[in-house]
Short mmCIF file of C-alpha atoms in Angstrom, two decimals:
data_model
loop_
_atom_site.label_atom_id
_atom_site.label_comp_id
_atom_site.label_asym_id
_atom_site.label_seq_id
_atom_site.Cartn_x
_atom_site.Cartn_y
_atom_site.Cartn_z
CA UNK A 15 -55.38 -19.01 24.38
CA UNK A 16 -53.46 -19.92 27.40
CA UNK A 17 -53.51 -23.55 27.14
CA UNK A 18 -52.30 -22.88 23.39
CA UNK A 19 -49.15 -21.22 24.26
CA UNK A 20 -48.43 -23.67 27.25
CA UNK A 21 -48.26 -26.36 24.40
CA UNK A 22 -46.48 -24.40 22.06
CA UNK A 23 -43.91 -23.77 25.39
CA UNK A 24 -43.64 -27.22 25.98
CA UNK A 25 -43.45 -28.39 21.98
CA UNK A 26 -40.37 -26.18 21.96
CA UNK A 27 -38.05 -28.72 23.91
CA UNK A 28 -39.20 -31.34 20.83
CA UNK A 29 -36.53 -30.54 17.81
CA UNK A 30 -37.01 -28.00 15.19
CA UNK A 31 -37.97 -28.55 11.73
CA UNK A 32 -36.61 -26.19 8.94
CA UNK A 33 -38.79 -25.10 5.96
CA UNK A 34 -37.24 -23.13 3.13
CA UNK A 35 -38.67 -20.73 1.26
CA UNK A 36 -36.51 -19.90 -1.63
CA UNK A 37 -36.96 -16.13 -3.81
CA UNK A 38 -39.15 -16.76 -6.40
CA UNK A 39 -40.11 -13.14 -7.42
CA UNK A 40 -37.89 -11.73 -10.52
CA UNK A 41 -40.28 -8.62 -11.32
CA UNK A 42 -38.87 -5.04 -11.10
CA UNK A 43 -42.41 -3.86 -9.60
CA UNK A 44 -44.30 -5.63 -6.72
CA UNK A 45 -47.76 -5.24 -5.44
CA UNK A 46 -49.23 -5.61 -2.11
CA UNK A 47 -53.20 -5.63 -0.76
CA UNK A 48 -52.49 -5.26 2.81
CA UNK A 49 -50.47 -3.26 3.94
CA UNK A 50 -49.75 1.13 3.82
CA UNK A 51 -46.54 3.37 3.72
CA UNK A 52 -45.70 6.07 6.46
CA UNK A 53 -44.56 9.24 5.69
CA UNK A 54 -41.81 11.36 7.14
CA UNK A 55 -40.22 8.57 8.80
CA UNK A 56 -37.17 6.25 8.00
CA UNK A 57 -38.31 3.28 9.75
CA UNK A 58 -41.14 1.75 12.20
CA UNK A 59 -39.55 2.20 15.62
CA UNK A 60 -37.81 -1.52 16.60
CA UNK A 61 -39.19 -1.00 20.29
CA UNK A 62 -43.24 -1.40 19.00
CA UNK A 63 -42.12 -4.16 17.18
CA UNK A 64 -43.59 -7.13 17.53
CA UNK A 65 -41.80 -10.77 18.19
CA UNK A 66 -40.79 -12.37 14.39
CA UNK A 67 -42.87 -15.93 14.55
CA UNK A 68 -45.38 -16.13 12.15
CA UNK A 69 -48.23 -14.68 14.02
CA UNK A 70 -47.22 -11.29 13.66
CA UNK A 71 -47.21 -11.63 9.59
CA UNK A 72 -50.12 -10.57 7.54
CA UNK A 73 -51.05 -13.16 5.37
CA UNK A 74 -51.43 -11.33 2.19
CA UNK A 75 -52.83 -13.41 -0.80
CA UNK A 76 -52.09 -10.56 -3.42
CA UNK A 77 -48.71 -9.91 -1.96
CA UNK A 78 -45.79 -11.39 -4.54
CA UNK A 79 -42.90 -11.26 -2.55
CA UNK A 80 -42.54 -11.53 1.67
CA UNK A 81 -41.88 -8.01 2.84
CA UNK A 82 -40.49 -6.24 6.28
CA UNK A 83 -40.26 -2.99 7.81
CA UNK A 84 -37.62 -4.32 10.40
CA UNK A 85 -34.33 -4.94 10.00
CA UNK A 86 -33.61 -6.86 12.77
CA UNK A 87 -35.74 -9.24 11.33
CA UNK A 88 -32.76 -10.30 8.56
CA UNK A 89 -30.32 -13.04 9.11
CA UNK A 90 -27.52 -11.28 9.81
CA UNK A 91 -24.81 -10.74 6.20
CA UNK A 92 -27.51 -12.02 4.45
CA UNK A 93 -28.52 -8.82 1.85
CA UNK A 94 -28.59 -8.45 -1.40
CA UNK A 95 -28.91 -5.44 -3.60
CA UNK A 96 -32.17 -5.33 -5.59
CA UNK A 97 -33.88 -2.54 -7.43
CA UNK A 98 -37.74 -2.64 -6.98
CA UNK A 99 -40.94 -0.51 -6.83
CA UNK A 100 -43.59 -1.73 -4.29
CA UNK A 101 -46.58 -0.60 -4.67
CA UNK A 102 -48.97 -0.50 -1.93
CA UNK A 103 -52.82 -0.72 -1.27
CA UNK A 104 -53.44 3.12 -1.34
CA UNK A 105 -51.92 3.05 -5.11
CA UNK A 106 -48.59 5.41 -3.81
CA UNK A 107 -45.67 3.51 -4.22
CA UNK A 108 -42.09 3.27 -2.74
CA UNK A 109 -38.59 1.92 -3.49
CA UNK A 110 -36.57 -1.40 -2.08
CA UNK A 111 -33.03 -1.52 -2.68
CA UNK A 112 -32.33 -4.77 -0.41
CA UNK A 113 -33.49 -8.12 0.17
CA UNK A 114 -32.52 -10.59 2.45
CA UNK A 115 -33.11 -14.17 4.39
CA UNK A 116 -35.71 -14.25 7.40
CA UNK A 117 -35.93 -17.04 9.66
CA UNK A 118 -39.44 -17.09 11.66
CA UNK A 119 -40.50 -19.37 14.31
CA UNK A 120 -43.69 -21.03 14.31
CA UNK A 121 -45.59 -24.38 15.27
CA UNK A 122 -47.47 -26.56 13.00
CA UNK A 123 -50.85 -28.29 14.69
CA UNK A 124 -48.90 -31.02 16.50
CA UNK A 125 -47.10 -28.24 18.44
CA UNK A 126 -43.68 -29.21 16.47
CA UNK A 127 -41.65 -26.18 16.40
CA UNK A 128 -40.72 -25.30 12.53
CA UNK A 129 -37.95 -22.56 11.21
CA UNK A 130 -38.89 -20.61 8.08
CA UNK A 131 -35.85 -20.07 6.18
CA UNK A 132 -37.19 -17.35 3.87
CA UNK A 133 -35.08 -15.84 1.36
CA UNK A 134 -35.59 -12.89 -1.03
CA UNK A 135 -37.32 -10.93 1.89
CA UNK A 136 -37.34 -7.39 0.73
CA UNK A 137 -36.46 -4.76 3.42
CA UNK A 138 -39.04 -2.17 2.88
CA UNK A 139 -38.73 0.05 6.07
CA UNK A 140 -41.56 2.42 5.53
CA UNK A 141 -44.15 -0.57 5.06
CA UNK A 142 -46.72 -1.14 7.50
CA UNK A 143 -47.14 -4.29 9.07
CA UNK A 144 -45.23 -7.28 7.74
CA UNK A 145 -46.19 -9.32 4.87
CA UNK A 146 -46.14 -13.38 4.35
CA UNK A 147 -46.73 -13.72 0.75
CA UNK A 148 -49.44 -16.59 0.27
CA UNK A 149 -48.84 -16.39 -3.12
CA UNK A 150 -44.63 -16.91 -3.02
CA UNK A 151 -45.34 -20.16 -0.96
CA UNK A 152 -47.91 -21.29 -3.64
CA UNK A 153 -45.32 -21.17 -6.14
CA UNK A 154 -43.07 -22.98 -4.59
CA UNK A 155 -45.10 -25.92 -4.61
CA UNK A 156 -46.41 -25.35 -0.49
CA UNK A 157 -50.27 -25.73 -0.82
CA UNK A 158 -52.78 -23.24 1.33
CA UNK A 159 -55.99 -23.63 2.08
CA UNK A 160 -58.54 -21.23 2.85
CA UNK A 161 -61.57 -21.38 5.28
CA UNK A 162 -63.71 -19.50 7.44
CA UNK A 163 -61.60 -21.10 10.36
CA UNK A 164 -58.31 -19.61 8.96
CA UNK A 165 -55.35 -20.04 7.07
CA UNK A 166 -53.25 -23.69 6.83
CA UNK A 167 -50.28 -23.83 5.48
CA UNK A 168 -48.71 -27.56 4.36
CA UNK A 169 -44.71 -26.99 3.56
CA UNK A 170 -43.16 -29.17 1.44
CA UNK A 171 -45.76 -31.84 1.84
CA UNK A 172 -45.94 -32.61 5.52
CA UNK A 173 -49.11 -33.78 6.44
CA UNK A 174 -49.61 -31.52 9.48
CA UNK A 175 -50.42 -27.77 8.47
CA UNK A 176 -49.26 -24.68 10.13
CA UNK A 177 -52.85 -22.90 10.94
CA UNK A 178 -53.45 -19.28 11.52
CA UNK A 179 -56.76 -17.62 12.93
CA UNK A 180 -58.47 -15.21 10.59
CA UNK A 181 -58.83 -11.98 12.01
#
C-alpha cells in the first residue's frame, strides 16, 4: 500500500489527462443499490469527509446517475436546477433539486494522473457515501470490466484502465 501511493506521488509531476463524463440520465426518478439516507440532518458533516479522488466513490452498478452528499465536491458555478426522486436501497426515497460538474482525481495503472470531468452530478446531501455510477460510464461508450480482482475502468478507449480493489 505504501509503495502504491509513493508511485501515485511521484506519477503526479507527469501531466494530467482529462476524461469527461457527460449527463446522460434524463429520468425524473433515479435508483441506487448502495447507498442509505440519514435522517434529521441537512448534510454529512464536510470535516468526516473524505478526499474527492476516486477511491472514496462507491462503485455502484445499479446506480443511474453519479451522486454526492458534499458540496464542496462541485466545480464551483457549475449547478443546475433539476427535479428528481432518488430512491435508495432501503426503498424510502428523497428529493434532488441540483446537479452539477465534479472533477475527481485518480491514476490509471501506469500511475498517469487522470481528471474526471463529470457532469450531471446530482447533489443529494442526505445520501450516504458517494456514488460512481458504473452504469452512466457504460453508456457513454467507457467499457468496465468486472473480476474477482476489482473494478477497471477504460475511458474513452485508452488502453490502460483505471483499477479499483473490491472491498
Amino acid at each position: 500500500e505504501a509503495d502504491k501511493k509513493k508511485d501515485m506521488a511521484n506519477a503526479a509531476n507527469k501531466t494530467t489527462k482529462e476524461i469527461e463524463l457527460k449527463d446522460t440520465d434524463e429520468d425524473d426518478r433515479v435508483r441506487v443499490n448502495m447507498a442509505i439516507v440519514q435522517t434529521g440532518i441537512d448534510s454529512p458533516e464536510e470535516s468526516q469527509k473524505l478526499p474527492n479522488d476516486l477511491e472514496n466513490w462507491v462503485m455502484d452498478s445499479g446506480c443511474t446517475s453519479h451522486m454526492t452528499p458534499y458540496l464542496s465536491d462541485f466545480v464551483p458555478n457549475s449547478f443546475k436546477p433539476v427535479n428528481k426522486i432518488i430512491e435508495v436501497a432501503d426503498g424510502s426515497t428523497v428529493p434532488c433539486a441540483q446537479s452539477g460538474t465534479v472533477a475527481i482525481k485518480t491514476f490509471n495503472e501506469d500511475f498517469e494522473e487522470l481528471t474526471i470531468l463529470m457532469e450531471g452530478v446530482l447533489y443529494v446531501p442526505k445520501l450516504i457515501p458517494r456514488l460512481f455510477s458504473l452504469m452512466s460510464v457504460i453508456e457513454q461508450g467507457h467499457t468496465v470490466q468486472l473480476s474477482d480482482n476489482g473494478i477497471k475502468i477504460f475511458f474513452n478507449g485508452q488502453t490502460v484502465p483505471v483499477h479499483m480493489d473490491l472491498l
